[in-house]
Amino acid sequence: MMIRSFLLLSSCIAAAFSAGTFEFKETPGVVYGRIGGGAVMVWEYDLGESELLALSFEHFDTDGKFSVIMNIDANGIVSSGAGFPHASFTQPATLTLKPLQDSDAGDVKCTIYRTDGTSVSNSVSVTIFPDNDQKDVIITLKVSDKKVECGLQTIIDSDETIVVEVPVESDSGAPIEVNAFQKCGEGQENQIGPECTKGSGNCTFETSAGCHGFTEGLVTIRATVKHPAFDEAKEDTCSYTVQDMEISLYYKYDWMLACLSIVKKMVISCSLAEALTVLHELYNKRLFDMKFIL
């Protein structure tokens, strides 16, 4: 009987504690924005058994200076602070700053007050970037560590391994998300490897030049670069032509014979230096294999 009473009491205490939980169910995390843009911060909370008394949003700038953004009573009436005319509130606890200013950088603190005298707070870091911090992106395509030109004239064996290099640039070093995709012919576009996130440097992706079951035709590589403070991602594309390895070898051999014939005529009519220049250009376009004549 005593054990049963103890278990019953424990269950009641646990139920009361659970019902009275006062906490945030959702917080914004780190917020990124650009000057002139906007930042939306969403908090979700559980009042437990008590009722809402008021909410407050406060700001601490990068030097630690404190300012009141706004206070909201239980009826939703807003009292705005002097330094934040660009702040707006949406129930239950969403704060929007728009247009963003340099001075908005720092920490924003949200506090929920209950009628029983208790409160809970959460702070979020706000980072502001200049409007020109997101740069254009240009894909670099490599085969066997050698850069190749984008375009239909570039022919790559379907079983070759290609490397896609995507530069990451921003004046601030913001964490930029980079993704690469491959589309063979009219087929589905597929992501190449996992997403790469960097503040600077290059993101590198590696894949086969052709797709499964696709060994001849047009292939398009697309890369996207997403700055955390901008809604739209920058992107660039690079296309090339793949062909079956056996066919490719045949055409390479045919090309080599043709190139050798041209070079022989140039040596006779022009000079060896000019002939070697032509060979070098053909090699750069992957139309000639220098090892063939070495």
mmCIF file of C-alpha atoms in Angstrom:
data_model
loop_
_atom_site.group_PDB
_atom_site.id
_atom_site.type_symbol
_atom_site.label_atom_id
_atom_site.label_comp_id
_atom_site.label_asym_id
_atom_site.label_seq_id
_atom_site.Cartn_x
_atom_site.Cartn_y
_atom_site.Cartn_z
ATOM 1 C CA MET A 1 0.000 0.000 0.000
ATOM 2 C CA MET A 2 2.856 2.317 0.892
ATOM 3 C CA ILE A 3 4.696 1.576 -2.383
ATOM 4 C CA ARG A 4 1.508 2.131 -4.377
ATOM 5 C CA SER A 5 0.956 5.513 -2.676
ATOM 6 C CA PHE A 6 4.539 6.537 -3.422
ATOM 7 C CA LEU A 7 4.183 5.658 -7.104
ATOM 8 C CA LEU A 8 0.903 7.575 -7.296
ATOM 9 C CA LEU A 9 2.515 10.635 -5.712
ATOM 10 C CA SER A 10 5.480 10.422 -8.100
ATOM 11 C CA SER A 11 3.149 10.253 -11.102
ATOM 12 C CA CYS A 12 1.239 13.307 -9.915
ATOM 13 C CA ILE A 13 4.455 15.289 -9.411
ATOM 14 C CA ALA A 14 5.739 14.296 -12.867
ATOM 15 C CA ALA A 15 2.445 15.266 -14.504
ATOM 16 C CA ALA A 16 2.386 18.608 -12.723
ATOM 17 C CA PHE A 17 5.990 19.317 -13.718
ATOM 18 C CA SER A 18 5.288 18.399 -17.342
ATOM 19 C CA ALA A 19 2.159 20.539 -17.499
ATOM 20 C CA GLY A 20 4.009 23.486 -15.981
ATOM 21 C CA THR A 21 6.976 23.432 -18.394
ATOM 22 C CA PHE A 22 7.875 26.982 -19.458
ATOM 23 C CA GLU A 23 10.361 27.028 -22.326
ATOM 24 C CA PHE A 24 11.128 28.016 -25.906
ATOM 25 C CA LYS A 25 10.097 25.381 -28.424
ATOM 26 C CA GLU A 26 11.831 27.144 -31.321
ATOM 27 C CA THR A 27 14.604 29.759 -31.537
ATOM 28 C CA PRO A 28 16.127 31.523 -34.580
ATOM 29 C CA GLY A 29 19.770 30.455 -34.278
ATOM 30 C CA VAL A 30 22.354 32.670 -35.992
ATOM 31 C CA VAL A 31 20.838 35.369 -38.222
ATOM 32 C CA TYR A 32 22.584 36.711 -41.330
ATOM 33 C CA GLY A 33 21.468 39.785 -43.229
ATOM 34 C CA ARG A 34 22.692 42.444 -45.624
ATOM 35 C CA ILE A 35 22.405 46.198 -45.438
ATOM 36 C CA GLY A 36 19.061 47.211 -46.912
ATOM 37 C CA GLY A 37 17.680 43.688 -46.663
ATOM 38 C CA GLY A 38 15.603 42.152 -43.898
ATOM 39 C CA ALA A 39 15.908 39.701 -41.029
ATOM 40 C CA VAL A 40 13.045 37.672 -39.578
ATOM 41 C CA MET A 41 13.538 36.097 -36.139
ATOM 42 C CA VAL A 42 10.965 33.567 -34.943
ATOM 43 C CA TRP A 43 10.536 32.325 -31.388
ATOM 44 C CA GLU A 44 7.936 29.743 -30.359
ATOM 45 C CA TYR A 45 7.232 29.195 -26.663
ATOM 46 C CA ASP A 46 5.153 27.111 -24.259
ATOM 47 C CA LEU A 47 3.653 28.998 -21.288
ATOM 48 C CA GLY A 48 2.776 25.845 -19.402
ATOM 49 C CA GLU A 49 -0.060 26.369 -16.911
ATOM 50 C CA SER A 50 0.429 30.128 -16.488
ATOM 51 C CA GLU A 51 -0.584 32.997 -18.781
ATOM 52 C CA LEU A 52 1.318 35.554 -20.821
ATOM 53 C CA LEU A 53 2.096 38.856 -19.118
ATOM 54 C CA ALA A 54 4.376 40.533 -21.663
ATOM 55 C CA LEU A 55 7.201 40.136 -24.188
ATOM 56 C CA SER A 56 10.294 42.243 -24.725
ATOM 57 C CA PHE A 57 12.945 42.473 -27.442
ATOM 58 C CA GLU A 58 16.270 44.053 -26.565
ATOM 59 C CA HIS A 59 19.415 44.776 -28.563
ATOM 60 C CA PHE A 60 23.076 44.686 -27.571
ATOM 61 C CA ASP A 61 25.348 46.136 -30.265
ATOM 62 C CA THR A 62 28.858 44.897 -31.046
ATOM 63 C CA ASP A 63 30.223 47.167 -28.293
ATOM 64 C CA GLY A 64 27.717 45.860 -25.737
ATOM 65 C CA LYS A 65 25.494 48.953 -25.732
ATOM 66 C CA PHE A 66 21.925 48.117 -24.650
ATOM 67 C CA SER A 67 18.764 49.348 -26.402
ATOM 68 C CA VAL A 68 15.078 48.459 -26.156
ATOM 69 C CA ILE A 69 13.683 47.345 -29.508
ATOM 70 C CA MET A 70 10.083 47.002 -28.302
ATOM 71 C CA ASN A 71 7.836 45.795 -25.481
ATOM 72 C CA ILE A 72 4.506 44.004 -26.063
ATOM 73 C CA ASP A 73 1.789 43.528 -23.449
ATOM 74 C CA ALA A 74 -0.583 40.553 -23.127
ATOM 75 C CA ASN A 75 -3.080 42.243 -25.462
ATOM 76 C CA GLY A 76 -0.504 42.617 -28.241
ATOM 77 C CA ILE A 77 -0.054 46.376 -27.818
ATOM 78 C CA VAL A 78 3.469 47.352 -28.925
ATOM 79 C CA SER A 79 5.667 50.038 -27.363
ATOM 80 C CA SER A 80 8.616 50.629 -29.715
ATOM 81 C CA GLY A 81 12.073 51.742 -28.663
ATOM 82 C CA ALA A 82 13.494 55.006 -29.998
ATOM 83 C CA GLY A 83 16.263 53.482 -32.106
ATOM 84 C CA PHE A 84 14.253 50.844 -33.981
ATOM 85 C CA PRO A 85 11.544 52.409 -36.156
ATOM 86 C CA HIS A 86 12.252 49.652 -38.713
ATOM 87 C CA ALA A 87 11.258 46.867 -36.272
ATOM 88 C CA SER A 88 7.876 45.120 -36.445
ATOM 89 C CA PHE A 89 6.187 42.391 -34.405
ATOM 90 C CA THR A 90 3.984 39.424 -35.328
ATOM 91 C CA GLN A 91 2.356 37.178 -32.728
ATOM 92 C CA PRO A 92 3.237 35.032 -30.968
ATOM 93 C CA ALA A 93 6.901 36.148 -30.955
ATOM 94 C CA THR A 94 8.279 37.070 -34.384
ATOM 95 C CA LEU A 95 10.539 40.102 -34.767
ATOM 96 C CA THR A 96 11.326 41.590 -38.188
ATOM 97 C CA LEU A 97 14.040 44.173 -38.828
ATOM 98 C CA LYS A 98 13.716 45.810 -42.256
ATOM 99 C CA PRO A 99 15.549 47.513 -43.839
ATOM 100 C CA LEU A 100 18.623 46.291 -41.993
ATOM 101 C CA GLN A 101 21.228 48.808 -40.885
ATOM 102 C CA ASP A 102 24.871 48.545 -39.845
ATOM 103 C CA SER A 103 23.824 49.284 -36.276
ATOM 104 C CA ASP A 104 21.582 46.173 -36.138
ATOM 105 C CA ALA A 105 24.634 43.925 -35.837
ATOM 106 C CA GLY A 106 25.056 42.374 -32.389
ATOM 107 C CA ASP A 107 22.667 40.310 -30.261
ATOM 108 C CA VAL A 108 18.868 40.398 -30.049
ATOM 109 C CA LYS A 109 17.322 39.116 -26.820
ATOM 110 C CA CYS A 110 13.735 37.889 -26.558
ATOM 111 C CA THR A 111 12.165 37.592 -23.093
ATOM 112 C CA ILE A 112 8.749 36.077 -22.306
ATOM 113 C CA TYR A 113 7.101 37.033 -18.989
ATOM 114 C CA ARG A 114 4.319 35.014 -17.303
ATOM 115 C CA THR A 115 1.672 36.235 -14.873
ATOM 116 C CA ASP A 116 3.149 34.020 -12.139
ATOM 117 C CA GLY A 117 6.294 36.184 -12.128
ATOM 118 C CA THR A 118 8.568 33.809 -14.045
ATOM 119 C CA SER A 119 10.335 34.550 -17.341
ATOM 120 C CA VAL A 120 12.470 32.854 -19.976
ATOM 121 C CA SER A 121 14.980 34.481 -22.360
ATOM 122 C CA ASN A 122 16.879 33.611 -25.511
ATOM 123 C CA SER A 123 19.501 35.594 -27.445
ATOM 124 C CA VAL A 124 20.379 35.385 -31.132
ATOM 125 C CA SER A 125 23.447 36.724 -32.915
ATOM 126 C CA VAL A 126 22.800 39.058 -35.866
ATOM 127 C CA THR A 127 25.553 39.471 -38.471
ATOM 128 C CA ILE A 128 25.234 42.171 -41.138
ATOM 129 C CA PHE A 129 27.084 42.018 -44.465
ATOM 130 C CA PRO A 130 27.669 44.748 -47.075
ATOM 131 C CA ASP A 131 25.372 44.718 -50.091
ATOM 132 C CA ASN A 132 28.195 43.703 -52.463
ATOM 133 C CA ASP A 133 29.533 40.818 -50.364
ATOM 134 C CA GLN A 134 28.156 38.128 -52.701
ATOM 135 C CA LYS A 135 30.418 37.669 -55.733
ATOM 136 C CA ASP A 136 29.833 36.122 -59.148
ATOM 137 C CA VAL A 137 30.915 32.517 -59.655
ATOM 138 C CA ILE A 138 32.878 30.959 -62.523
ATOM 139 C CA ILE A 139 33.278 27.185 -62.845
ATOM 140 C CA THR A 140 36.668 25.662 -63.634
ATOM 141 C CA LEU A 141 36.577 22.205 -65.221
ATOM 142 C CA LYS A 142 39.624 19.931 -65.098
ATOM 143 C CA VAL A 143 40.550 16.562 -66.571
ATOM 144 C CA SER A 144 43.763 14.915 -65.345
ATOM 145 C CA ASP A 145 44.637 18.131 -63.453
ATOM 146 C CA LYS A 146 44.453 20.108 -66.697
ATOM 147 C CA LYS A 147 41.932 22.888 -67.218
ATOM 148 C CA VAL A 148 39.599 22.391 -70.179
ATOM 149 C CA GLU A 149 37.433 24.940 -71.946
ATOM 150 C CA CYS A 150 33.673 24.889 -71.633
ATOM 151 C CA GLY A 151 31.770 24.410 -74.865
ATOM 152 C CA LEU A 152 30.441 21.869 -77.329
ATOM 153 C CA GLN A 153 33.853 21.704 -79.010
ATOM 154 C CA THR A 154 35.383 20.156 -75.887
ATOM 155 C CA ILE A 155 35.214 16.364 -76.204
ATOM 156 C CA ILE A 156 35.835 14.162 -73.154
ATOM 157 C CA ASP A 157 35.782 10.386 -72.901
ATOM 158 C CA SER A 158 32.651 9.313 -71.052
ATOM 159 C CA ASP A 159 34.629 7.295 -68.495
ATOM 160 C CA GLU A 160 37.084 10.106 -67.707
ATOM 161 C CA THR A 161 37.017 11.618 -64.219
ATOM 162 C CA ILE A 162 36.303 15.341 -64.200
ATOM 163 C CA VAL A 163 36.974 17.783 -61.379
ATOM 164 C CA VAL A 164 34.719 20.810 -60.902
ATOM 165 C CA GLU A 165 36.320 23.707 -59.026
ATOM 166 C CA VAL A 166 34.080 26.472 -57.705
ATOM 167 C CA PRO A 167 35.740 29.543 -56.141
ATOM 168 C CA VAL A 168 34.296 30.874 -52.891
ATOM 169 C CA GLU A 169 34.632 34.638 -52.598
ATOM 170 C CA SER A 170 33.288 37.207 -50.152
ATOM 171 C CA ASP A 171 34.903 40.212 -48.513
ATOM 172 C CA SER A 172 33.583 39.177 -45.104
ATOM 173 C CA GLY A 173 34.427 35.461 -45.141
ATOM 174 C CA ALA A 174 30.762 34.546 -44.617
ATOM 175 C CA PRO A 175 29.936 30.802 -44.648
ATOM 176 C CA ILE A 176 28.882 30.249 -48.265
ATOM 177 C CA GLU A 177 27.056 27.113 -49.413
ATOM 178 C CA VAL A 178 28.237 25.621 -52.708
ATOM 179 C CA ASN A 179 26.532 22.846 -54.677
ATOM 180 C CA ALA A 180 27.358 21.262 -58.042
ATOM 181 C CA PHE A 181 25.028 19.395 -60.401
ATOM 182 C CA GLN A 182 25.406 17.322 -63.566
ATOM 183 C CA LYS A 183 22.873 16.846 -66.360
ATOM 184 C CA CYS A 184 23.451 14.425 -69.234
ATOM 185 C CA GLY A 185 21.425 15.146 -72.365
ATOM 186 C CA GLU A 186 17.749 15.614 -71.513
ATOM 187 C CA GLY A 187 18.041 13.460 -68.405
ATOM 188 C CA GLN A 188 17.550 14.416 -64.785
ATOM 189 C CA GLU A 189 19.957 16.809 -63.110
ATOM 190 C CA ASN A 190 21.831 15.085 -60.269
ATOM 191 C CA GLN A 191 23.841 16.584 -57.434
ATOM 192 C CA ILE A 192 27.581 15.925 -57.462
ATOM 193 C CA GLY A 193 28.747 14.953 -53.980
ATOM 194 C CA PRO A 194 27.723 16.680 -50.735
ATOM 195 C CA GLU A 195 27.254 20.408 -50.224
ATOM 196 C CA CYS A 196 30.454 22.358 -49.547
ATOM 197 C CA THR A 197 30.422 25.268 -47.072
ATOM 198 C CA LYS A 198 33.395 27.640 -46.911
ATOM 199 C CA GLY A 199 34.275 31.231 -46.158
ATOM 200 C CA SER A 200 36.999 31.367 -48.825
ATOM 201 C CA GLY A 201 39.038 29.178 -51.163
ATOM 202 C CA ASN A 202 37.757 26.545 -53.601
ATOM 203 C CA CYS A 203 35.076 23.903 -53.330
ATOM 204 C CA THR A 204 35.986 20.820 -55.380
ATOM 205 C CA PHE A 205 33.606 18.210 -56.770
ATOM 206 C CA GLU A 206 34.572 15.032 -58.628
ATOM 207 C CA THR A 207 32.508 12.793 -60.896
ATOM 208 C CA SER A 208 32.563 10.809 -64.131
ATOM 209 C CA ALA A 209 32.352 12.835 -67.352
ATOM 210 C CA GLY A 210 29.362 10.775 -68.470
ATOM 211 C CA CYS A 211 26.324 9.526 -66.583
ATOM 212 C CA HIS A 212 25.178 5.961 -66.024
ATOM 213 C CA GLY A 213 23.969 4.683 -69.386
ATOM 214 C CA PHE A 214 24.882 7.968 -71.107
ATOM 215 C CA THR A 215 28.157 7.761 -73.036
ATOM 216 C CA GLU A 216 27.640 10.156 -75.929
ATOM 217 C CA GLY A 217 26.161 13.646 -76.140
ATOM 218 C CA LEU A 218 25.959 16.974 -74.319
ATOM 219 C CA VAL A 219 26.675 17.204 -70.586
ATOM 220 C CA THR A 220 26.053 20.338 -68.511
ATOM 221 C CA ILE A 221 27.643 21.090 -65.149
ATOM 222 C CA ARG A 222 25.907 23.700 -62.976
ATOM 223 C CA ALA A 223 27.233 25.191 -59.749
ATOM 224 C CA THR A 224 25.332 27.358 -57.255
ATOM 225 C CA VAL A 225 26.837 29.627 -54.612
ATOM 226 C CA LYS A 226 24.508 30.749 -51.788
ATOM 227 C CA HIS A 227 25.502 33.588 -49.468
ATOM 228 C CA PRO A 228 23.647 33.375 -46.109
ATOM 229 C CA ALA A 229 22.554 37.006 -46.296
ATOM 230 C CA PHE A 230 21.091 36.852 -49.815
ATOM 231 C CA ASP A 231 17.842 35.254 -50.967
ATOM 232 C CA GLU A 232 19.066 34.285 -54.435
ATOM 233 C CA ALA A 233 22.069 32.086 -55.183
ATOM 234 C CA LYS A 234 24.626 32.922 -57.875
ATOM 235 C CA GLU A 235 25.244 30.207 -60.464
ATOM 236 C CA ASP A 236 27.359 29.289 -63.471
ATOM 237 C CA THR A 237 27.213 26.481 -66.044
ATOM 238 C CA CYS A 238 29.794 24.638 -68.119
ATOM 239 C CA SER A 239 28.947 22.251 -70.967
ATOM 240 C CA TYR A 240 31.024 19.723 -72.885
ATOM 241 C CA THR A 241 30.538 16.731 -75.158
ATOM 242 C CA VAL A 242 31.164 13.144 -74.107
ATOM 243 C CA GLN A 243 31.678 10.210 -76.427
ATOM 244 C CA ASP A 244 32.242 6.496 -76.057
ATOM 245 C CA MET A 245 35.857 5.605 -75.312
ATOM 246 C CA GLU A 246 36.283 3.280 -78.321
ATOM 247 C CA ILE A 247 34.895 5.881 -80.720
ATOM 248 C CA SER A 248 36.981 8.536 -79.002
ATOM 249 C CA LEU A 249 40.179 6.534 -79.505
ATOM 250 C CA TYR A 250 39.357 6.117 -83.193
ATOM 251 C CA TYR A 251 38.841 9.846 -83.662
ATOM 252 C CA LYS A 252 41.942 10.671 -81.663
ATOM 253 C CA TYR A 253 43.979 8.440 -83.952
ATOM 254 C CA ASP A 254 42.364 10.036 -87.003
ATOM 255 C CA TRP A 255 43.077 13.498 -85.597
ATOM 256 C CA MET A 256 46.681 12.632 -84.866
ATOM 257 C CA LEU A 257 47.283 11.494 -88.423
ATOM 258 C CA ALA A 258 45.685 14.662 -89.753
ATOM 259 C CA CYS A 259 47.685 16.836 -87.350
ATOM 260 C CA LEU A 260 50.945 15.114 -88.247
ATOM 261 C CA SER A 261 50.206 15.701 -91.920
ATOM 262 C CA ILE A 262 49.559 19.397 -91.255
ATOM 263 C CA VAL A 263 52.712 19.750 -89.175
ATOM 264 C CA LYS A 264 54.817 18.020 -91.853
ATOM 265 C CA LYS A 265 53.566 20.504 -94.457
ATOM 266 C CA MET A 266 54.205 23.430 -92.098
ATOM 267 C CA VAL A 267 57.758 22.291 -91.406
ATOM 268 C CA ILE A 268 58.363 22.228 -95.157
ATOM 269 C CA SER A 269 56.612 25.512 -95.977
ATOM 270 C CA CYS A 270 57.016 27.501 -92.751
ATOM 271 C CA SER A 271 59.193 26.731 -89.767
ATOM 272 C CA LEU A 272 59.546 24.181 -86.992
ATOM 273 C CA ALA A 273 58.655 26.823 -84.375
ATOM 274 C CA GLU A 274 55.302 27.551 -86.045
ATOM 275 C CA ALA A 275 54.569 23.847 -86.372
ATOM 276 C CA LEU A 276 55.226 23.281 -82.671
ATOM 277 C CA THR A 277 52.964 26.229 -81.827
ATOM 278 C CA VAL A 278 50.106 24.616 -83.742
ATOM 279 C CA LEU A 279 50.754 21.292 -82.001
ATOM 280 C CA HIS A 280 50.654 23.008 -78.622
ATOM 281 C CA GLU A 281 47.315 24.669 -79.404
ATOM 282 C CA LEU A 282 45.812 21.382 -80.545
ATOM 283 C CA TYR A 283 47.073 19.716 -77.382
ATOM 284 C CA ASN A 284 45.482 22.401 -75.213
ATOM 285 C CA LYS A 285 42.145 21.726 -76.910
ATOM 286 C CA ARG A 286 42.578 18.003 -76.240
ATOM 287 C CA LEU A 287 42.587 17.253 -79.967
ATOM 288 C CA PHE A 288 46.084 15.862 -80.013
ATOM 289 C CA ASP A 289 48.106 13.657 -77.715
ATOM 290 C CA MET A 290 51.743 14.768 -77.605
ATOM 291 C CA LYS A 291 52.762 11.310 -76.344
ATOM 292 C CA PHE A 292 51.768 9.923 -79.753
ATOM 293 C CA ILE A 293 54.853 11.396 -81.398
ATOM 294 C CA LEU A 294 57.269 11.182 -78.459
#
